[in-house]
C-alpha positions as YAML, in Angstrom:
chain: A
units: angstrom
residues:
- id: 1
  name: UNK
  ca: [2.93, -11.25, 9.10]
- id: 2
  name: UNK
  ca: [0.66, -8.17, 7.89]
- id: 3
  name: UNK
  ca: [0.99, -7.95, 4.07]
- id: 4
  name: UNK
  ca: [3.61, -6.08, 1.88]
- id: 5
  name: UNK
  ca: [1.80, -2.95, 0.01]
- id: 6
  name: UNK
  ca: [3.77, 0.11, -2.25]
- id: 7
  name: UNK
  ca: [1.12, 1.92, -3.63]
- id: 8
  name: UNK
  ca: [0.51, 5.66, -5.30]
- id: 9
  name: UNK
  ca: [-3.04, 6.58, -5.35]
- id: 10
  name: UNK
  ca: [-4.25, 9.73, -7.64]
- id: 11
  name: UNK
  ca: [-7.35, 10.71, -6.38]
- id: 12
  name: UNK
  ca: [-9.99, 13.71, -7.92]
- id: 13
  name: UNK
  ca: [-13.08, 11.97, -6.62]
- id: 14
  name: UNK
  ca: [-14.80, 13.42, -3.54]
- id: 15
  name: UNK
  ca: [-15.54, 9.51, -2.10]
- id: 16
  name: UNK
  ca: [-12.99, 7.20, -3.67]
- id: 17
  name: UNK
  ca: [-14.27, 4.51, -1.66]
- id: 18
  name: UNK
  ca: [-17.66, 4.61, -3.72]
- id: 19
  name: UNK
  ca: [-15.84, 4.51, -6.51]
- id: 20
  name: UNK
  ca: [-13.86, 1.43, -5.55]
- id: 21
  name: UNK
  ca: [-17.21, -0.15, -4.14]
- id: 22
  name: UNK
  ca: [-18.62, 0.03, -8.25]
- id: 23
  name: UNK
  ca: [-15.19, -0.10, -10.71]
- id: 24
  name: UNK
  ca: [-15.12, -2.85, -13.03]
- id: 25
  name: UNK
  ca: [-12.17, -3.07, -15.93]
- id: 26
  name: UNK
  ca: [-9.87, 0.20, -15.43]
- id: 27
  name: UNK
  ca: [-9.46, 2.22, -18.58]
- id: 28
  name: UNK
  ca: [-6.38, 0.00, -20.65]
- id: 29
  name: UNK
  ca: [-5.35, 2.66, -23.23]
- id: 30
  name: UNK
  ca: [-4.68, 5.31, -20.00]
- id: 31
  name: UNK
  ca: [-3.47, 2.74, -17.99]
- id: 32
  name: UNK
  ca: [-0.92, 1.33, -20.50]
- id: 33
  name: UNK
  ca: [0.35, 5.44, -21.18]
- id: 34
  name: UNK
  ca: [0.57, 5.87, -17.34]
- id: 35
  name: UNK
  ca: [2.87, 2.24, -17.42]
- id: 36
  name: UNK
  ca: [4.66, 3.41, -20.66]
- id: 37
  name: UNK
  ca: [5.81, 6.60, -18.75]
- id: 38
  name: UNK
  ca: [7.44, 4.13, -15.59]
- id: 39
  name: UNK
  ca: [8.97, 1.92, -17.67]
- id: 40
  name: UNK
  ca: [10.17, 4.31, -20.32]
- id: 41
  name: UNK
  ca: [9.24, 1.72, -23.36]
- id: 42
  name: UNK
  ca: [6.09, 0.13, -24.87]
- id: 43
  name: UNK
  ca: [4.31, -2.10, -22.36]
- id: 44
  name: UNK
  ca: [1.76, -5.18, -22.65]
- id: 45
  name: UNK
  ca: [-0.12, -6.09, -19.63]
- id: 46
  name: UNK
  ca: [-2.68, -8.72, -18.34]
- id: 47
  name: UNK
  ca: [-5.33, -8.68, -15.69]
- id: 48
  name: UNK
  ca: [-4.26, -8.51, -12.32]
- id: 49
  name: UNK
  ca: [-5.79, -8.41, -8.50]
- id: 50
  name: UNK
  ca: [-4.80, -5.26, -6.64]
- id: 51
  name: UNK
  ca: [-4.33, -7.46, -3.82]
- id: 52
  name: UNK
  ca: [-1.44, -9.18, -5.78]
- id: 53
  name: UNK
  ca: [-0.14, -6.39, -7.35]
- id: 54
  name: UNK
  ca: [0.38, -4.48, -4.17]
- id: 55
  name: UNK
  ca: [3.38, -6.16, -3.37]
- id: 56
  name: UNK
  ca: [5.04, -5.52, -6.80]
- id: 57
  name: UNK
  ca: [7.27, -7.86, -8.81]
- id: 58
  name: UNK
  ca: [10.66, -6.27, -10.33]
- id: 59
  name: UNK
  ca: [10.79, -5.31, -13.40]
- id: 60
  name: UNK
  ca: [6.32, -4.68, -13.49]
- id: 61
  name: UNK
  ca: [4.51, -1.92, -12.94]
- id: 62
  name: UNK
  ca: [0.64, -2.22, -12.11]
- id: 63
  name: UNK
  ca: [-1.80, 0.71, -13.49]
- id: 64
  name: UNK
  ca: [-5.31, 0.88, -12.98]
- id: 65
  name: UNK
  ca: [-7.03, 4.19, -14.27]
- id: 66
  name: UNK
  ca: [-10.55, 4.92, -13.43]
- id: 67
  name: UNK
  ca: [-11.26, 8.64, -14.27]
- id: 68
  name: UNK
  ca: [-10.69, 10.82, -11.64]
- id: 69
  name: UNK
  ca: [-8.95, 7.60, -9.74]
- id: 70
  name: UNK
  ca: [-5.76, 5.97, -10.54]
- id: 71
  name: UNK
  ca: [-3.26, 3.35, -8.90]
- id: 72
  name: UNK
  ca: [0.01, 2.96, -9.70]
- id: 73
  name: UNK
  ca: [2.21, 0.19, -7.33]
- id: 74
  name: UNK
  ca: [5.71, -0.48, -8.24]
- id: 75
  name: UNK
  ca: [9.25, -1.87, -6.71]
- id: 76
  name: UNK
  ca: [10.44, 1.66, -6.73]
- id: 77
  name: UNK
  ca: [7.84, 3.26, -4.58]
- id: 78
  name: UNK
  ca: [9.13, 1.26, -1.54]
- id: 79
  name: UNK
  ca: [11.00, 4.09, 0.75]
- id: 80
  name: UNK
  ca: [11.91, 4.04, 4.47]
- id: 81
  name: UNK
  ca: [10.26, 7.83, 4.22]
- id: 82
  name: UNK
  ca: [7.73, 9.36, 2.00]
- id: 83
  name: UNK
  ca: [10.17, 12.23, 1.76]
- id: 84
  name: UNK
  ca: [12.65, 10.08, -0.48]
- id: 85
  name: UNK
  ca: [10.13, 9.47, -3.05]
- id: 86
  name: UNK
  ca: [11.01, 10.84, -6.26]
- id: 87
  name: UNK
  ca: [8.71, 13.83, -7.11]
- id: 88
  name: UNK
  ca: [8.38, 12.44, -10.16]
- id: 89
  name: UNK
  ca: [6.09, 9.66, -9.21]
- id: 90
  name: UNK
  ca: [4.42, 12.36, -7.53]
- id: 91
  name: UNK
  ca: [4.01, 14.11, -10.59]
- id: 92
  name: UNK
  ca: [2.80, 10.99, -12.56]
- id: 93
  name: UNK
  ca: [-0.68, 12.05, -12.79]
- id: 94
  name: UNK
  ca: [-2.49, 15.03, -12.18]
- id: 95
  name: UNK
  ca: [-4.67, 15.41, -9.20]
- id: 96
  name: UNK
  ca: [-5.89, 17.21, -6.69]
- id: 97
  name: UNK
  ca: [-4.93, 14.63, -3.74]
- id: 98
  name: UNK
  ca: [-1.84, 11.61, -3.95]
- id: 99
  name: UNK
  ca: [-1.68, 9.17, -1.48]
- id: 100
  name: UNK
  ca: [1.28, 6.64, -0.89]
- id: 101
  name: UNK
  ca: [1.29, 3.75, 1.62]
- id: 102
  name: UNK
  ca: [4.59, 1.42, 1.94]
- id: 103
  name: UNK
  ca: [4.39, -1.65, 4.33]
- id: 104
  name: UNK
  ca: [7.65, -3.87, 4.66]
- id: 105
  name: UNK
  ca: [6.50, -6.55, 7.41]
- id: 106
  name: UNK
  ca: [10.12, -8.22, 7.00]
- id: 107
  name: UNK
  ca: [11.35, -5.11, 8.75]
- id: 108
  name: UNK
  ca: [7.83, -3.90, 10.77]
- id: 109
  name: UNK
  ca: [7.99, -0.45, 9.04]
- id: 110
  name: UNK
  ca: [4.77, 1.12, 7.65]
- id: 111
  name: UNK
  ca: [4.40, 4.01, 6.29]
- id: 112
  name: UNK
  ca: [2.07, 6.70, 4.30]
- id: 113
  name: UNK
  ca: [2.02, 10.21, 2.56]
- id: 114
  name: UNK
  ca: [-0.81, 12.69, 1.54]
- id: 115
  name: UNK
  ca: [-0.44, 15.53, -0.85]
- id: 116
  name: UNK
  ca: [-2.99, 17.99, -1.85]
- id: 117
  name: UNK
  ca: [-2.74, 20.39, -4.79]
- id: 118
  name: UNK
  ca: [0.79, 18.82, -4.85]
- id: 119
  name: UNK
  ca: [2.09, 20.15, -1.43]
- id: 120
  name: UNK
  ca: [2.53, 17.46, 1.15]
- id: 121
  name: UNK
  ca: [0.00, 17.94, 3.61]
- id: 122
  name: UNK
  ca: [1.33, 14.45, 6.13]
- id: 123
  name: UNK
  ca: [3.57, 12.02, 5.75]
- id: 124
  name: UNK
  ca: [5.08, 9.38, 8.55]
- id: 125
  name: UNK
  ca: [6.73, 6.23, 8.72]
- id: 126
  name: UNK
  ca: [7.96, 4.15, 11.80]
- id: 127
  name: UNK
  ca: [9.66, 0.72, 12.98]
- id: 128
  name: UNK
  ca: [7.77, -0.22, 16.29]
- id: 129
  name: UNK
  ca: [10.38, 1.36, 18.03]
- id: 130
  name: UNK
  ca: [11.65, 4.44, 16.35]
- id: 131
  name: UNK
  ca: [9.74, 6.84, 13.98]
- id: 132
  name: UNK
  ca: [11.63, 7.79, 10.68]
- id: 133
  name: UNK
  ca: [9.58, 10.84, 9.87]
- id: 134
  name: UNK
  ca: [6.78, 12.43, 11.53]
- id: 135
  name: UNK
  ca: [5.42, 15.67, 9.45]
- id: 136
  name: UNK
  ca: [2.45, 17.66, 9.22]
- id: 137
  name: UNK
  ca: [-0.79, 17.63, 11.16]
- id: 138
  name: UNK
  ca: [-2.12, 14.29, 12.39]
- id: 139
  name: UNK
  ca: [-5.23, 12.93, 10.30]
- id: 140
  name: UNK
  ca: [-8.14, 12.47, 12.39]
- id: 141
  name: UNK
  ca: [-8.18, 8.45, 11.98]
- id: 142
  name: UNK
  ca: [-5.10, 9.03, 14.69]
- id: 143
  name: UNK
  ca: [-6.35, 9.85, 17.40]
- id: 144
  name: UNK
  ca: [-7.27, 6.58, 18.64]
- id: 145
  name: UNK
  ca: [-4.00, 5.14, 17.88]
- id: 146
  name: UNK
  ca: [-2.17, 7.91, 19.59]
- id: 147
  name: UNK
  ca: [-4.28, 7.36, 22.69]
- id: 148
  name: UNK
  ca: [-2.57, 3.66, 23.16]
- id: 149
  name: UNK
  ca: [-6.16, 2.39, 21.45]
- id: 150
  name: UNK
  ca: [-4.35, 0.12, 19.47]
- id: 151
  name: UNK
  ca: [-1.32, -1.16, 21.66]
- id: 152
  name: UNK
  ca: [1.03, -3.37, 20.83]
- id: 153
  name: UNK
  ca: [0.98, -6.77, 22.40]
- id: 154
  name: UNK
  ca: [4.02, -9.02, 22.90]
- id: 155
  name: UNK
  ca: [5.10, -12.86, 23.10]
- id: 156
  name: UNK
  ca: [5.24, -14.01, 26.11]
- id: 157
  name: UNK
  ca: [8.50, -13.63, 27.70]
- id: 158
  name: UNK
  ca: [9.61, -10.15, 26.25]
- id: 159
  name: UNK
  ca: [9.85, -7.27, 28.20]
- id: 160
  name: UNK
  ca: [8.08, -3.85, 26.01]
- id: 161
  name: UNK
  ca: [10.52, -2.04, 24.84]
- id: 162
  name: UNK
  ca: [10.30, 1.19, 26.58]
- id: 163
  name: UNK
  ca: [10.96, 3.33, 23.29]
- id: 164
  name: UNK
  ca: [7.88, 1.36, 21.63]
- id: 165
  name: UNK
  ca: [5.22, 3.58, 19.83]
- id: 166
  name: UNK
  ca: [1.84, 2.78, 21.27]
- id: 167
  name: UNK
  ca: [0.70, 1.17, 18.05]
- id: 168
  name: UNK
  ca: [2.47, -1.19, 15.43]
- id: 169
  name: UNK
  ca: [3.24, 1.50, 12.12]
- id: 170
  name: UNK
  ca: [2.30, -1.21, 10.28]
- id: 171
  name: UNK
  ca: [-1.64, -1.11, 11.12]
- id: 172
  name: UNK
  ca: [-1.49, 2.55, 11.43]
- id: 173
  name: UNK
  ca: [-0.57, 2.93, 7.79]
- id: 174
  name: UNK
  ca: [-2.93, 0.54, 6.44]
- id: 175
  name: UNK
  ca: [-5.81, 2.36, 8.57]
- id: 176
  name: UNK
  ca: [-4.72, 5.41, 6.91]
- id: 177
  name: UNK
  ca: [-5.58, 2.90, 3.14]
- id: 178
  name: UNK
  ca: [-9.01, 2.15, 4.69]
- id: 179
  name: UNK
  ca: [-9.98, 5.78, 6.33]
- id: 180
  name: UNK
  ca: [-9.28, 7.05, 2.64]
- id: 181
  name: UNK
  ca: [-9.91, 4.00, 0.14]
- id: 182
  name: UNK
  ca: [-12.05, 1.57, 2.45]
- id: 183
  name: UNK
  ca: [-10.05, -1.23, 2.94]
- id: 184
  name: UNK
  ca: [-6.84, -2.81, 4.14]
- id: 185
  name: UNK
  ca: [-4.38, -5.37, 2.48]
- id: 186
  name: UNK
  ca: [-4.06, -7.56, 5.85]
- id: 187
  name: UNK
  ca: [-6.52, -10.36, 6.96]
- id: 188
  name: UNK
  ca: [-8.83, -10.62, 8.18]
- id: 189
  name: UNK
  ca: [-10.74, -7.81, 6.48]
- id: 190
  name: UNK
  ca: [-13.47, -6.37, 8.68]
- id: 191
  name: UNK
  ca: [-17.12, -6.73, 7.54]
- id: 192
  name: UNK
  ca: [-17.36, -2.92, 6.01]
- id: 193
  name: UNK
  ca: [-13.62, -3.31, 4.73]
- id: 194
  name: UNK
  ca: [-13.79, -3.67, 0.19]
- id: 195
  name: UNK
  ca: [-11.81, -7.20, -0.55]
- id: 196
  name: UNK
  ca: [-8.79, -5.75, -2.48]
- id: 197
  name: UNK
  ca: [-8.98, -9.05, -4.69]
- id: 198
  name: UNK
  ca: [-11.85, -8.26, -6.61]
- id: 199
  name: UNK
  ca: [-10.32, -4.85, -7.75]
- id: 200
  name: UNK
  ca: [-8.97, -5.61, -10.74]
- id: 201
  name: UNK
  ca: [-5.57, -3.48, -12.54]
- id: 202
  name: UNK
  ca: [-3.33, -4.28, -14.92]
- id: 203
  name: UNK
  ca: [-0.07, -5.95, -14.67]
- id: 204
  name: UNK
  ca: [2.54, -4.40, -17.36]
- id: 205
  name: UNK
  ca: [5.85, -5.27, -18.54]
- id: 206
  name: UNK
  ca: [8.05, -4.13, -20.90]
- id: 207
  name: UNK
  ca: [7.07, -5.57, -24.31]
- id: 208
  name: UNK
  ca: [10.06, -7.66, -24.81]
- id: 209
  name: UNK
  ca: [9.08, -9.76, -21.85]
- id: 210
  name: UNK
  ca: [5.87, -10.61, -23.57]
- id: 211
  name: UNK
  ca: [6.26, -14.27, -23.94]
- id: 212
  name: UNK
  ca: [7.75, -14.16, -19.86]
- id: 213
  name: UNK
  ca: [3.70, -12.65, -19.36]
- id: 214
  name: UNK
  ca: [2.57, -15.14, -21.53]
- id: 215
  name: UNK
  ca: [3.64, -18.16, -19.92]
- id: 216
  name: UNK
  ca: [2.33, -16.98, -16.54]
- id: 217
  name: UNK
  ca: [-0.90, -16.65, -18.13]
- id: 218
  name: UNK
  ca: [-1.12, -19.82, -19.91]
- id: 219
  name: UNK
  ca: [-0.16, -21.08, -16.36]
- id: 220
  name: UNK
  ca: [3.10, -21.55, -15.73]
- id: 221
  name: UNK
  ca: [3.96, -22.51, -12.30]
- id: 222
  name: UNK
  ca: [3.82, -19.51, -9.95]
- id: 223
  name: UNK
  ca: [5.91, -19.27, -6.31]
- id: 224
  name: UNK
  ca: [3.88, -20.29, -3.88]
- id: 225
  name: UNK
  ca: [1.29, -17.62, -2.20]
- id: 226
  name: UNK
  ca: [1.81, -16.88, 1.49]
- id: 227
  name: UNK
  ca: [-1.44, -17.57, 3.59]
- id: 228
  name: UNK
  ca: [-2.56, -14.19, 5.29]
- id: 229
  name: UNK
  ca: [-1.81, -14.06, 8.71]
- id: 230
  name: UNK
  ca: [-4.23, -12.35, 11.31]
- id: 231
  name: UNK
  ca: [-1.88, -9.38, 12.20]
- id: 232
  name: UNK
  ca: [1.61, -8.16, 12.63]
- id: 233
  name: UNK
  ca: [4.81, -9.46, 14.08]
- id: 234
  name: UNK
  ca: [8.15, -7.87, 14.27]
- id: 235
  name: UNK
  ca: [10.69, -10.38, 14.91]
- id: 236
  name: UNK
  ca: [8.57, -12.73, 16.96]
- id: 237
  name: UNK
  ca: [8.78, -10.00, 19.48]
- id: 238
  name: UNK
  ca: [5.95, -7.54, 18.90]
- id: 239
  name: UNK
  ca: [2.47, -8.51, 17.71]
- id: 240
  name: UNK
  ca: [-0.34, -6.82, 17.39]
- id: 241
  name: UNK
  ca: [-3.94, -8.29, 16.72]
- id: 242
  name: UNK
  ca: [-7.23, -6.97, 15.43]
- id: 243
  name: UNK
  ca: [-10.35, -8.40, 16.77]
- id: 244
  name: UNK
  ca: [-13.09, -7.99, 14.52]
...
């Protein structure tokens, strides 16, 4: 399956994909206020992967504050539509452009948001067979998939469902995470793509779970880690495939 991702970008850099290419350590001390104000209590935190943080654990929020670039992923960011999300994890931290992306491969939705100046400016999520929401104008990354560029491909035996978008929402939302942040959660990663594991945030819990953190990091046993697979699947019914 394509990978599970709830994440709120802040972004008041002109090329946040530079900026990504270069970060090292995010900023702790902003980070930790930024986790302080989800969890509503003091926080300790430990070094995480973005690519494991994207697909949040209850109970932890993951921060990682760059300047003018910030990324927030939690459990409660995960919403059928981008118009459910609370405004105030829009309101989190000030910038001139948010952007949220939600994958939930266990049900084939994917979805994204933009905001600028804090007005939405797009937002649209979709099942392979019925669109949820569908507002604003259509970035320019679209296009393509619109066109049936990216069509969904089926096992064999299944008859298309004549409903079916002509892409899986899944790999249009994640296209929308590389047009804007130059990469994508799912393998395989094309050649230009950044690897989301070597961007490093910071996983925070609430301080009276420190010994809980503590264990993990002294190496606890973990539950296992699902191997990537090469693309998306809805149900065994639907898959679609990148070839890179």
């Amino acid at each position: 399956m394509g990978a599970t991702a709830a994440t709120l970008w802040f972004l008041d850099v002109a090329e946040p994909k530079g900026i990504l290419a270069i970060v090292g350590r995010p900023d702790e001390a902003a980070s930790r206020a930024i986790a302080e104000q989800v969890l509503g209590e003091p926080v300790v935190g430990r070094p995480e992967s973005l690519a494991r943080a994207a697909d949040p654990l209850p109970g932890h929020v993951y921060v990682a504050a760059w300047g003018g670039l910030t990324v927030v992923t939690h459990a409660g960011l995960r919403v059928d539509k981008p118009s459910e999300l609370d405004e105030s994890w829009w309101n989190l931290v000030p910038a001139h452009r948010a952007f949220l992306l939600v994958t939930a491969p266990e049900r084939a939705v994917g979805g994204f948001a933009l905001r600028s100046d804090g007005a939405p400016k797009r937002s649209f999520s979709a099942h392979p067979v019925d669109i949820l929401e569908d507002e604003g104008l259509p970035e320019l990354f679209e296009g393509p998939f619109w066109a049936g560029e990216h069509p969904l491909s089926y096992a064999e035996g299944v008859t298309p469902d004549p409903r079916a978008l002509p892409f899986h929402p899944m790999e249009f939302a994640e296209q929308a995470n590389r047009e804007i942040l130059g990469f994508r959660y799912t393998h395989p990663l094309a050649p230009t793509d950044l690897d989301p594991a070597r961007i490093q945030v910071i996983d925070f819990v609430p301080a009276s779970q420190q010994q809980v953190v503590q264990a993990q990091a002294d190496g606890a046993p973990q539950p296992p880690v699902e191997q990537p697979d090469p693309g998306y699947e809805d149900r065994g019914k639907v898959r679609s495939f990148f070839g890179f």
